[in-house]
CSV table of C-alpha atoms in Angstrom, one decimal:
chain,number,residue,atom,x,y,z
F,894,MET,CA,-5.2,-17.4,2.7
F,895,PRO,CA,-5.4,-15.6,6.1
F,896,ILE,CA,-2.4,-17.6,7.3
F,897,VAL,CA,-0.4,-16.5,4.3
F,898,VAL,CA,-1.4,-12.9,5.0
F,899,VAL,CA,-0.2,-13.2,8.6
F,900,LEU,CA,3.1,-14.7,7.5
F,901,ILE,CA,3.6,-12.0,4.9
F,902,TYR,CA,2.9,-9.3,7.5
F,903,VAL,CA,5.4,-10.9,10.0
F,904,PHE,CA,8.0,-10.5,7.3
F,905,ILE,CA,6.9,-7.0,6.5
F,906,VAL,CA,7.0,-5.9,10.2
F,907,TRP,CA,10.5,-7.4,10.5
F,908,LEU,CA,11.7,-5.7,7.3
F,909,ASP,CA,10.0,-2.3,7.6
F,910,ALA,CA,9.0,-1.3,11.1
F,911,TYR,CA,11.7,-3.2,13.0
F,912,GLY,CA,14.3,-1.8,10.6
F,913,LEU,CA,13.2,1.7,11.5
F,914,LEU,CA,13.4,1.0,15.2
F,915,LYS,CA,17.0,-0.4,14.7
F,916,GLN,CA,17.9,2.9,12.9
F,917,GLY,CA,16.7,4.8,15.9
F,918,LYS,CA,13.9,6.6,14.0
F,919,LYS,CA,11.3,6.3,16.8
F,920,ARG,CA,8.7,8.7,15.4
F,921,ASP,CA,8.9,7.0,11.9
F,922,PHE,CA,8.6,3.6,13.7
F,923,TYR,CA,5.4,4.6,15.5
F,924,MET,CA,3.8,6.0,12.4
F,925,CYS,CA,4.9,3.0,10.3
F,926,SER,CA,3.4,0.7,13.0
F,927,VAL,CA,0.1,2.4,13.0
F,928,LEU,CA,-0.1,2.3,9.2
F,929,CYS,CA,1.0,-1.4,9.3
F,930,LEU,CA,-1.8,-2.2,11.7
F,931,ILE,CA,-4.3,-0.5,9.4
F,932,SER,CA,-3.0,-2.3,6.3
F,933,PHE,CA,-2.9,-5.6,8.1
F,934,SER,CA,-6.5,-5.2,9.3
F,935,LEU,CA,-7.6,-4.5,5.7
F,936,ALA,CA,-5.6,-7.3,4.2
F,937,PHE,CA,-6.8,-9.8,6.8
F,938,SER,CA,-10.4,-8.7,6.4
F,939,LEU,CA,-10.1,-9.2,2.6
F,940,ALA,CA,-8.5,-12.6,3.1
F,941,MET,CA,-11.4,-13.6,5.4
F,942,HIS,CA,-13.9,-12.3,2.8
F,943,TRP,CA,-15.4,-9.9,5.4
F,944,GLN,CA,-17.5,-7.0,4.2
F,945,ILE,CA,-15.5,-3.8,4.5
F,946,PRO,CA,-17.6,-0.6,4.1
F,947,SER,CA,-16.5,1.3,1.0
F,948,PRO,CA,-15.4,5.0,1.5
F,949,SER,CA,-17.0,5.9,-1.8
F,950,ALA,CA,-20.5,5.2,-0.5
F,951,PRO,CA,-20.7,8.1,2.0
F,952,ILE,CA,-19.1,10.4,-0.6
F,953,VAL,CA,-21.8,9.4,-3.2
F,954,ARG,CA,-24.6,9.9,-0.6
F,955,PHE,CA,-23.3,13.3,0.4
F,956,ILE,CA,-23.0,14.6,-3.1
F,957,GLN,CA,-26.4,13.2,-4.1
F,958,GLN,CA,-27.9,15.0,-1.1
F,959,LEU,CA,-26.1,18.2,-2.1
F,960,PHE,CA,-27.5,18.1,-5.7
L,513,MET,CA,19.6,11.3,1.5
L,514,GLY,CA,20.2,14.4,-0.7
L,515,LYS,CA,17.4,16.6,-2.0
L,516,GLU,CA,15.7,15.0,-5.0
L,517,ILE,CA,15.7,17.1,-8.1
L,518,ILE,CA,14.4,16.0,-11.5
L,519,PRO,CA,15.0,17.9,-14.8
L,520,ALA,CA,12.1,19.7,-16.5
L,521,GLY,CA,11.9,17.1,-19.3
L,522,GLN,CA,11.3,14.3,-16.9
L,523,SER,CA,8.7,16.4,-14.9
L,524,ILE,CA,6.8,17.1,-18.2
L,525,SER,CA,6.8,13.4,-18.9
L,526,ILE,CA,5.4,12.7,-15.5
L,527,VAL,CA,2.7,15.3,-16.0
L,528,ILE,CA,1.7,13.9,-19.4
L,529,LEU,CA,1.6,10.3,-18.3
L,530,PHE,CA,-0.3,11.3,-15.1
L,531,ILE,CA,-3.0,13.1,-17.1
L,532,ILE,CA,-3.4,10.5,-19.8
L,533,GLY,CA,-3.3,7.7,-17.1
L,534,SER,CA,-6.7,6.2,-16.9
L,535,SER,CA,-8.5,8.3,-19.4
L,536,LEU,CA,-6.6,6.7,-22.3
L,537,PHE,CA,-8.6,3.4,-21.8
L,538,MET,CA,-11.6,4.5,-19.8
L,539,GLY,CA,-12.3,7.4,-22.1
L,540,THR,CA,-13.6,10.7,-20.9
L,541,SER,CA,-17.1,11.9,-19.9
L,542,GLY,CA,-19.4,11.1,-22.9
L,543,GLU,CA,-22.8,12.9,-22.7
L,544,SER,CA,-22.2,15.0,-25.8
L,545,GLY,CA,-21.8,12.1,-28.3
L,546,ASN,CA,-19.9,13.2,-31.4
L,547,SER,CA,-19.2,16.7,-30.0
L,548,SER,CA,-17.1,15.3,-27.2
L,549,TRP,CA,-13.9,16.7,-28.9
L,550,ILE,CA,-15.3,20.2,-28.5
L,551,ALA,CA,-15.8,19.5,-24.7
L,552,LEU,CA,-12.2,18.3,-24.6
L,553,ILE,CA,-10.8,21.4,-26.2
L,554,LEU,CA,-12.8,23.6,-23.9
L,555,ALA,CA,-11.6,21.6,-20.9
L,556,VAL,CA,-7.9,22.0,-21.9
L,557,LEU,CA,-8.5,25.8,-22.3
L,558,LEU,CA,-10.2,25.9,-18.9
L,559,THR,CA,-7.3,24.0,-17.3
L,560,LEU,CA,-4.7,26.5,-18.5
L,561,PRO,CA,-5.5,29.4,-16.1
L,562,LEU,CA,-5.6,26.9,-13.2
L,563,MET,CA,-2.1,25.7,-14.2
L,564,LEU,CA,-0.9,29.4,-14.1
L,565,ILE,CA,-2.3,29.6,-10.5
L,566,TYR,CA,-0.4,26.4,-9.6
L,567,ALA,CA,2.8,27.7,-11.2
L,568,ARG,CA,2.4,31.0,-9.4
L,569,LEU,CA,2.3,29.1,-6.1
L,570,HIS,CA,5.7,27.6,-7.0
L,571,VAL,CA,7.0,31.2,-7.6
L,572,LEU,CA,5.6,32.4,-4.2
L,573,PHE,CA,7.0,29.3,-2.4
L,574,PRO,CA,10.1,28.2,-4.2
L,575,GLY,CA,11.4,24.8,-3.0
L,576,LYS,CA,8.2,24.0,-1.1
L,577,ASN,CA,5.5,21.5,-1.8
L,578,LEU,CA,1.8,21.7,-1.3
L,579,TYR,CA,1.9,20.7,2.4
L,580,ASP,CA,4.6,23.2,3.2
L,581,MET,CA,2.6,25.9,1.5
L,582,LEU,CA,-0.7,25.0,3.4
L,583,ILE,CA,1.1,25.0,6.7
L,584,ALA,CA,2.9,28.2,6.0
L,585,VAL,CA,-0.2,30.0,4.9
L,586,PHE,CA,-3.0,28.6,7.1
L,587,GLY,CA,-0.9,27.9,10.2
L,588,GLY,CA,-0.2,24.6,12.1
L,589,PHE,CA,-3.7,23.5,12.9
L,590,ILE,CA,-5.8,24.5,9.8
L,591,GLY,CA,-2.8,23.9,7.5
L,592,ARG,CA,-2.5,20.3,8.8
L,593,LEU,CA,-6.2,19.8,8.5
L,594,PHE,CA,-6.0,20.7,4.8
L,595,CYS,CA,-2.9,18.5,4.5
L,596,CYS,CA,-5.0,15.5,5.9
L,597,LEU,CA,-7.6,16.2,3.2
L,598,TYR,CA,-5.0,16.1,0.5
L,599,ILE,CA,-3.5,12.9,1.9
L,600,TRP,CA,-6.9,11.3,1.7
L,601,TYR,CA,-7.5,12.7,-1.8
L,602,THR,CA,-4.2,11.3,-3.2
L,603,LEU,CA,-4.6,7.9,-1.4
L,604,HIS,CA,-8.2,7.7,-2.8
L,605,LEU,CA,-7.2,8.7,-6.3
L,606,GLY,CA,-4.4,6.1,-6.3
L,607,SER,CA,-6.9,3.5,-5.2
L,608,LEU,CA,-9.4,4.6,-7.9
L,609,VAL,CA,-6.7,4.3,-10.6
L,610,LEU,CA,-5.6,0.9,-9.4
L,611,ARG,CA,-9.2,-0.2,-9.4
L,612,ASN,CA,-9.6,1.0,-13.0
L,613,TYR,CA,-6.8,-1.3,-13.9
L,614,GLY,CA,-8.3,-4.1,-11.8
L,615,GLU,CA,-11.7,-3.8,-13.6
L,616,PHE,CA,-9.9,-3.7,-16.9
L,617,SER,CA,-8.1,-6.9,-16.2
L,618,LYS,CA,-11.2,-8.6,-14.8
L,619,THR,CA,-13.4,-7.5,-17.7
L,620,VAL,CA,-11.3,-7.9,-20.8
L,621,ALA,CA,-7.7,-9.1,-20.3
L,622,LEU,CA,-7.4,-11.6,-17.4
L,623,THR,CA,-11.0,-12.6,-16.8
L,624,SER,CA,-10.3,-15.7,-14.5
L,625,THR,CA,-7.6,-14.0,-12.4
L,626,PRO,CA,-8.8,-12.4,-9.1
L,627,MET,CA,-8.8,-8.6,-9.4
L,628,LEU,CA,-6.5,-8.2,-6.5
L,629,ALA,CA,-3.6,-9.9,-8.2
L,630,PRO,CA,-2.9,-7.4,-11.1
L,631,MET,CA,-3.5,-4.5,-8.7
L,632,LEU,CA,-1.1,-5.9,-6.2
L,633,ILE,CA,1.6,-6.4,-8.9
L,634,VAL,CA,1.3,-2.8,-10.1
L,635,GLY,CA,1.0,-1.6,-6.5
L,636,LEU,CA,4.3,-3.3,-5.5
L,637,LEU,CA,6.0,-1.9,-8.5
L,638,CYS,CA,4.9,1.6,-7.6
L,639,ILE,CA,6.0,1.1,-3.9
L,640,TRP,CA,9.5,0.0,-5.2
L,641,ALA,CA,9.7,3.0,-7.6
L,642,VAL,CA,8.6,5.5,-4.9
L,643,ASN,CA,11.0,4.0,-2.3
L,644,ALA,CA,13.8,4.4,-4.8
L,645,GLY,CA,13.0,8.1,-5.2
L,646,MET,CA,11.4,10.5,-7.5
L,647,GLU,CA,14.5,10.4,-9.8
L,648,VAL,CA,13.6,6.8,-10.6
L,649,VAL,CA,10.0,7.8,-11.3
L,650,GLY,CA,11.2,10.7,-13.5
L,651,ARG,CA,13.6,8.6,-15.5
L,652,SER,CA,11.0,5.8,-16.0
L,653,ALA,CA,8.4,8.4,-17.1
L,654,LYS,CA,10.7,9.9,-19.7
L,655,PHE,CA,11.4,6.4,-21.2
L,656,LEU,CA,7.8,5.2,-20.9
L,657,LEU,CA,6.5,8.4,-22.5
L,658,LEU,CA,8.5,7.8,-25.7
L,659,PHE,CA,7.2,4.2,-25.8
L,660,THR,CA,3.6,5.3,-25.1
L,661,LEU,CA,3.8,8.0,-27.9
L,662,ALA,CA,5.3,5.5,-30.4
L,663,VAL,CA,2.4,3.0,-29.6
L,664,ILE,CA,-0.2,5.7,-29.9
L,665,VAL,CA,1.1,7.0,-33.2
L,666,VAL,CA,1.3,3.5,-34.7
L,667,VAL,CA,-2.2,2.5,-33.6
L,668,GLN,CA,-3.5,5.9,-34.8
L,669,LEU,CA,-2.1,5.3,-38.3
L,670,LEU,CA,-3.3,1.7,-38.4
L,671,SER,CA,-6.8,2.8,-37.4
L,672,ILE,CA,-7.1,5.2,-40.4
L,673,PRO,CA,-8.7,2.6,-42.8
L,674,LYS,CA,-11.5,2.0,-40.2
L,675,PHE,CA,-12.4,5.7,-39.9
L,676,GLU,CA,-16.0,6.6,-40.8
L,677,TYR,CA,-16.2,10.3,-41.0
L,678,GLN,CA,-20.0,10.5,-41.0
L,679,HIS,CA,-19.8,9.7,-37.3
L,680,LEU,CA,-18.7,13.3,-36.8
L,681,GLN,CA,-22.0,14.6,-38.1
L,682,PRO,CA,-24.4,16.2,-37.1
L,683,LEU,CA,-22.2,18.4,-35.0
L,684,LEU,CA,-23.7,19.8,-31.7
L,685,ASP,CA,-26.8,17.6,-32.3
L,686,SER,CA,-28.0,17.9,-28.7
L,687,GLY,CA,-26.9,21.5,-28.2
L,688,TRP,CA,-24.3,23.1,-26.0
L,689,GLY,CA,-25.7,21.7,-22.7
L,690,PRO,CA,-24.1,18.2,-22.8
L,691,VAL,CA,-20.9,19.8,-24.2
L,692,PHE,CA,-20.6,22.0,-21.1
L,693,GLN,CA,-21.4,19.0,-18.9
L,694,ASP,CA,-18.7,17.0,-20.5
L,695,MET,CA,-16.3,20.0,-20.2
L,696,ALA,CA,-16.9,20.0,-16.4
L,697,GLY,CA,-16.4,16.3,-16.2
L,698,THR,CA,-13.2,16.3,-18.4
L,699,PHE,CA,-11.8,19.3,-16.5
L,700,THR,CA,-11.9,17.4,-13.2
L,701,PHE,CA,-11.0,14.0,-14.7
L,702,PRO,CA,-8.3,14.0,-15.9
L,703,PHE,CA,-6.9,17.5,-16.4
L,704,ALA,CA,-7.2,19.2,-13.0
L,705,GLU,CA,-6.1,16.0,-11.2
L,706,ILE,CA,-2.6,17.3,-11.8
L,707,VAL,CA,-3.1,19.3,-8.5
L,708,VAL,CA,-1.5,16.2,-7.1
L,709,PHE,CA,1.8,17.3,-8.7
L,710,LEU,CA,1.8,20.3,-6.3
L,711,GLY,CA,2.8,17.8,-3.6
L,712,ALA,CA,6.0,17.0,-5.6
L,713,PHE,CA,6.9,20.7,-6.3
L,714,THR,CA,10.1,20.2,-4.3
L,715,VAL,CA,11.6,18.1,-7.1
L,716,LEU,CA,11.4,20.9,-9.7
L,717,PRO,CA,14.7,22.4,-10.5
L,718,ARG,CA,14.4,26.2,-10.1
L,719,LYS,CA,12.0,29.0,-9.5
L,720,GLY,CA,9.6,29.6,-12.4
L,721,SER,CA,10.1,26.2,-14.1
L,722,ALA,CA,6.6,25.1,-13.0
L,723,VAL,CA,4.9,27.2,-15.7
L,724,ARG,CA,6.8,25.4,-18.5
L,725,VAL,CA,6.3,21.9,-16.9
L,726,LEU,CA,2.5,22.3,-16.2
L,727,ILE,CA,1.5,24.2,-19.4
L,728,SER,CA,3.4,22.0,-21.8
L,729,GLY,CA,2.4,18.9,-19.9
L,730,VAL,CA,-1.3,19.8,-20.0
L,731,VAL,CA,-1.3,20.8,-23.7
L,732,ILE,CA,0.6,17.7,-24.9
L,733,ALA,CA,-1.6,15.4,-22.8
L,734,GLY,CA,-4.7,17.3,-24.1
L,735,VAL,CA,-3.6,16.7,-27.7
L,736,ILE,CA,-3.1,13.0,-27.0
L,737,ILE,CA,-6.5,12.6,-25.3
L,738,ILE,CA,-8.2,14.5,-28.1
L,739,GLY,CA,-6.5,12.4,-30.8
L,740,VAL,CA,-7.4,9.2,-29.1
L,741,SER,CA,-11.0,10.3,-28.4
L,742,VAL,CA,-11.5,11.4,-32.0
L,743,ARG,CA,-10.1,8.0,-33.2
L,744,ASN,CA,-12.5,6.1,-31.0
L,745,LEU,CA,-15.4,8.3,-32.2
L,746,LEU,CA,-14.5,7.8,-35.9
L,747,VAL,CA,-14.0,4.0,-35.5
L,748,LEU,CA,-16.9,3.2,-33.2
L,749,GLY,CA,-19.5,6.0,-33.5
L,750,PRO,CA,-21.1,7.9,-30.7
L,751,GLU,CA,-23.7,5.3,-29.8
L,752,ILE,CA,-21.3,2.4,-29.3
L,753,LEU,CA,-18.7,4.7,-27.7
L,754,SER,CA,-21.1,5.7,-24.9
L,755,SER,CA,-22.1,2.1,-24.2
L,756,LEU,CA,-18.5,0.8,-23.6
L,757,TYR,CA,-16.5,0.7,-20.4
L,758,PHE,CA,-13.1,0.6,-22.2
L,759,PRO,CA,-13.7,2.2,-25.7
L,760,SER,CA,-10.0,2.4,-26.7
L,761,TYR,CA,-9.6,-1.3,-26.3
L,762,VAL,CA,-12.5,-2.1,-28.5
L,763,ALA,CA,-11.5,0.5,-31.1
L,764,VAL,CA,-8.0,-0.9,-31.4
L,765,SER,CA,-9.4,-4.5,-31.6
L,766,ARG,CA,-11.1,-3.4,-34.9
L,767,ILE,CA,-7.8,-2.9,-36.6
L,768,ASN,CA,-7.3,-5.4,-39.4
L,769,ILE,CA,-4.5,-4.9,-41.9
L,770,GLY,CA,-4.9,-7.4,-44.7
L,771,ASP,CA,-6.0,-10.2,-42.3
L,772,PHE,CA,-2.4,-10.3,-41.1
L,773,LEU,CA,-2.1,-7.5,-38.5
L,774,THR,CA,-5.0,-8.2,-36.2
L,775,ARG,CA,-5.8,-8.5,-32.4
L,776,ILE,CA,-3.2,-5.9,-31.4
L,777,GLU,CA,-5.4,-4.6,-28.6
L,778,GLY,CA,-3.4,-6.6,-26.1
L,779,SER,CA,-0.2,-4.9,-27.1
L,780,SER,CA,-1.8,-1.5,-26.9
L,781,ALA,CA,-3.0,-2.2,-23.4
L,782,ILE,CA,0.6,-2.0,-22.3
L,783,ILE,CA,0.4,1.8,-22.6
L,784,PHE,CA,-2.5,1.7,-20.1
L,785,VAL,CA,-0.2,-0.1,-17.6
L,786,THR,CA,2.8,2.3,-18.2
L,787,SER,CA,0.7,5.4,-17.7
L,788,LEU,CA,-1.1,4.2,-14.6
L,789,PHE,CA,2.2,3.1,-13.1
L,790,ILE,CA,3.3,6.7,-13.2
L,791,LYS,CA,-0.1,8.0,-12.0
L,792,VAL,CA,-0.2,5.6,-9.0
L,793,SER,CA,3.5,6.3,-8.2
L,794,LEU,CA,2.9,10.0,-8.0
L,795,CYS,CA,-0.2,9.6,-5.9
L,796,LEU,CA,1.7,7.3,-3.5
L,797,TYR,CA,4.7,9.7,-3.4
L,798,VAL,CA,2.5,12.7,-2.6
L,799,ALA,CA,0.5,10.8,0.0
L,800,CYS,CA,3.7,9.7,1.8
L,801,GLN,CA,5.2,13.2,1.6
L,802,GLY,CA,2.0,14.5,3.3
L,803,ILE,CA,2.1,11.9,6.0
L,804,ALA,CA,5.8,12.7,6.6
L,805,ARG,CA,5.1,16.4,6.7
L,806,VAL,CA,2.0,16.3,9.0
L,807,PHE,CA,3.6,13.8,11.5
L,808,LYS,CA,7.1,15.4,11.2
L,809,LEU,CA,8.8,12.2,10.1
L,810,GLU,CA,12.5,12.1,9.1
L,811,SER,CA,11.8,10.6,5.7
L,812,TYR,CA,8.7,9.9,3.6
L,813,ARG,CA,10.3,6.5,2.7
L,814,SER,CA,9.4,5.2,6.2
L,815,VAL,CA,5.7,5.0,5.3
L,816,VAL,CA,5.9,4.1,1.5
L,817,LEU,CA,5.3,0.3,1.9
L,818,GLN,CA,2.5,0.6,4.4
L,819,THR,CA,0.7,3.4,2.5
L,820,GLY,CA,1.1,1.5,-0.8
L,821,LEU,CA,-0.4,-1.6,0.8
L,822,ILE,CA,-3.3,0.4,2.2
L,823,MET,CA,-3.9,1.9,-1.3
L,824,VAL,CA,-3.9,-1.6,-2.9
L,825,CYS,CA,-6.3,-3.0,-0.2
L,826,MET,CA,-8.6,0.0,-0.5
L,827,ALA,CA,-8.7,-0.4,-4.3
L,828,ASP,CA,-10.3,-3.9,-3.8
L,829,PHE,CA,-13.3,-2.7,-1.8
L,830,ILE,CA,-13.7,0.9,-3.0
L,831,TYR,CA,-16.5,-0.1,-5.5
L,832,LYS,CA,-18.9,-3.0,-5.6
L,833,ASP,CA,-18.6,-3.4,-9.4
L,834,ILE,CA,-17.7,-1.8,-12.6
L,835,THR,CA,-21.1,0.0,-12.9
L,836,GLN,CA,-20.5,1.8,-9.6
L,837,MET,CA,-16.9,2.7,-10.7
L,838,GLN,CA,-18.3,4.2,-14.0
L,839,TYR,CA,-21.0,6.1,-12.1
L,840,PHE,CA,-18.5,7.5,-9.6
L,841,ALA,CA,-16.0,8.5,-12.3
L,842,TYR,CA,-18.4,10.3,-14.5
L,843,HIS,CA,-21.1,11.7,-12.2
L,844,ILE,CA,-19.8,12.0,-8.6
L,845,TYR,CA,-16.1,12.7,-9.1
L,846,LYS,CA,-16.5,16.0,-10.9
L,847,ILE,CA,-18.1,17.5,-7.8
L,848,TYR,CA,-16.1,15.5,-5.2
L,849,ALA,CA,-12.8,16.6,-6.7
L,850,LEU,CA,-13.6,20.3,-7.2
L,851,PRO,CA,-12.6,21.5,-3.7
L,852,PHE,CA,-9.2,19.7,-4.0
L,853,GLN,CA,-8.5,20.9,-7.5
L,854,VAL,CA,-9.9,24.4,-7.5
L,855,PHE,CA,-11.3,25.8,-4.3
L,856,ILE,CA,-8.5,25.0,-1.8
L,857,PRO,CA,-5.6,26.0,-4.3
L,858,LEU,CA,-7.5,29.2,-5.1
L,859,LEU,CA,-7.9,30.0,-1.5
L,860,LEU,CA,-4.2,29.2,-0.9
L,861,TRP,CA,-3.1,31.4,-3.8
L,862,ILE,CA,-5.3,34.4,-2.8
L,863,THR,CA,-4.1,34.2,0.8
L,864,ALA,CA,-0.5,33.8,-0.3
L,865,GLU,CA,-0.7,36.8,-2.6
L,866,ILE,CA,-2.1,38.9,0.2
L,867,MET,CA,0.7,37.8,2.6
L,868,ALA,CA,3.3,38.4,-0.1
L,869,HIS,CA,1.9,41.9,-0.8
L,870,ARG,CA,1.8,42.7,3.0
L,871,SER,CA,5.4,41.6,3.6
L,872,THR,CA,6.6,43.7,0.6
L,873,GLY,CA,4.7,46.7,1.9
L,874,ARG,CA,6.3,46.2,5.4
L,875,GLU,CA,9.8,46.0,3.9
L,876,GLU,CA,9.2,49.2,2.0
L,877,ASP,CA,8.1,50.9,5.2
L,878,VAL,CA,11.3,49.8,7.0
L,879,GLN,CA,13.4,51.3,4.2
């Protein structure tokens, strides 16, 4: 599964981020690359079955402390 | 690319499908038992003044979306800070809705399929629709709304033989307290969630049309949700209703017309998919608009694919299980969402009114 994720992301980078660079949209390319890195990290972690901390947990804790 | 404009009819369809999105199958906050319909009516009434505030923002800032308004009113730094909060909120909301669908698939429909698979399919569809533009989402919403309404009406009529009217009594058995609690819960989920639509105000046709779109959208969606909730209550009763994760699915499964028309709950689940498609698409569109505005990108389309993939991945690890999802939706969300839905828009409106008043006064002084 992790290999599939890596292959899919190679295709995504070629299709999405590299496409923006070819169009000369540098700012869009940088932003897209950062988001691509985040989404790849998440997808790869999920494929490896690594534990990712849920963003809901701190929200729940904060609201429980408030009330 | 030209400016995207969608007609009022399509905008109303988006608003209706956005509001009924997850609440059609998940139901609404259910502390008040058989008086939940009173809480729903009160929640709709409470939402109407908020819609007038949102619509007023459209009049004060014609042709601008939520992010433009925040930056114009609060300045570059604080405005962008608020924008980041809304980007997070829309991204989070999109993930929550996708997860609702994932849990629904895992629990009742596709029990052996990994949860990520149905979420990814819907997520990719939303990415494609948002990349194609809001016109595509608008046209899809208009068609899907007609389909959704037809399914709801047919299911409603077929449920009538299963209605047990004694479930409605005794009214207000536990007093007004739970009703007000449910009202607060239903106000934030799903009605006031339409704050997300402020991020797509640029697609509205002309100055002032937001009132018609928001008010009629909320009222129609309110009528649909009340109708579906009362049907679930009459078919299942308050005790069973409060113990279920997806009450509509179970209520529809009880339909049996002459031992011939049975097991139609699978077909009715289609409307869940259609409405959540519109809800996730709007969340994704608004999140991408925010990213494009904050980072001064040429087009929001540059980040649609990546933002959509982050949304799908986040939906997978946002809750541990369905119990945590239910707890967050009915107990935490009503407090968590309040600043995004009420406090920040209220602050924005008051500040914008003061600014508009001052600029009018200055113009009069010059004359």
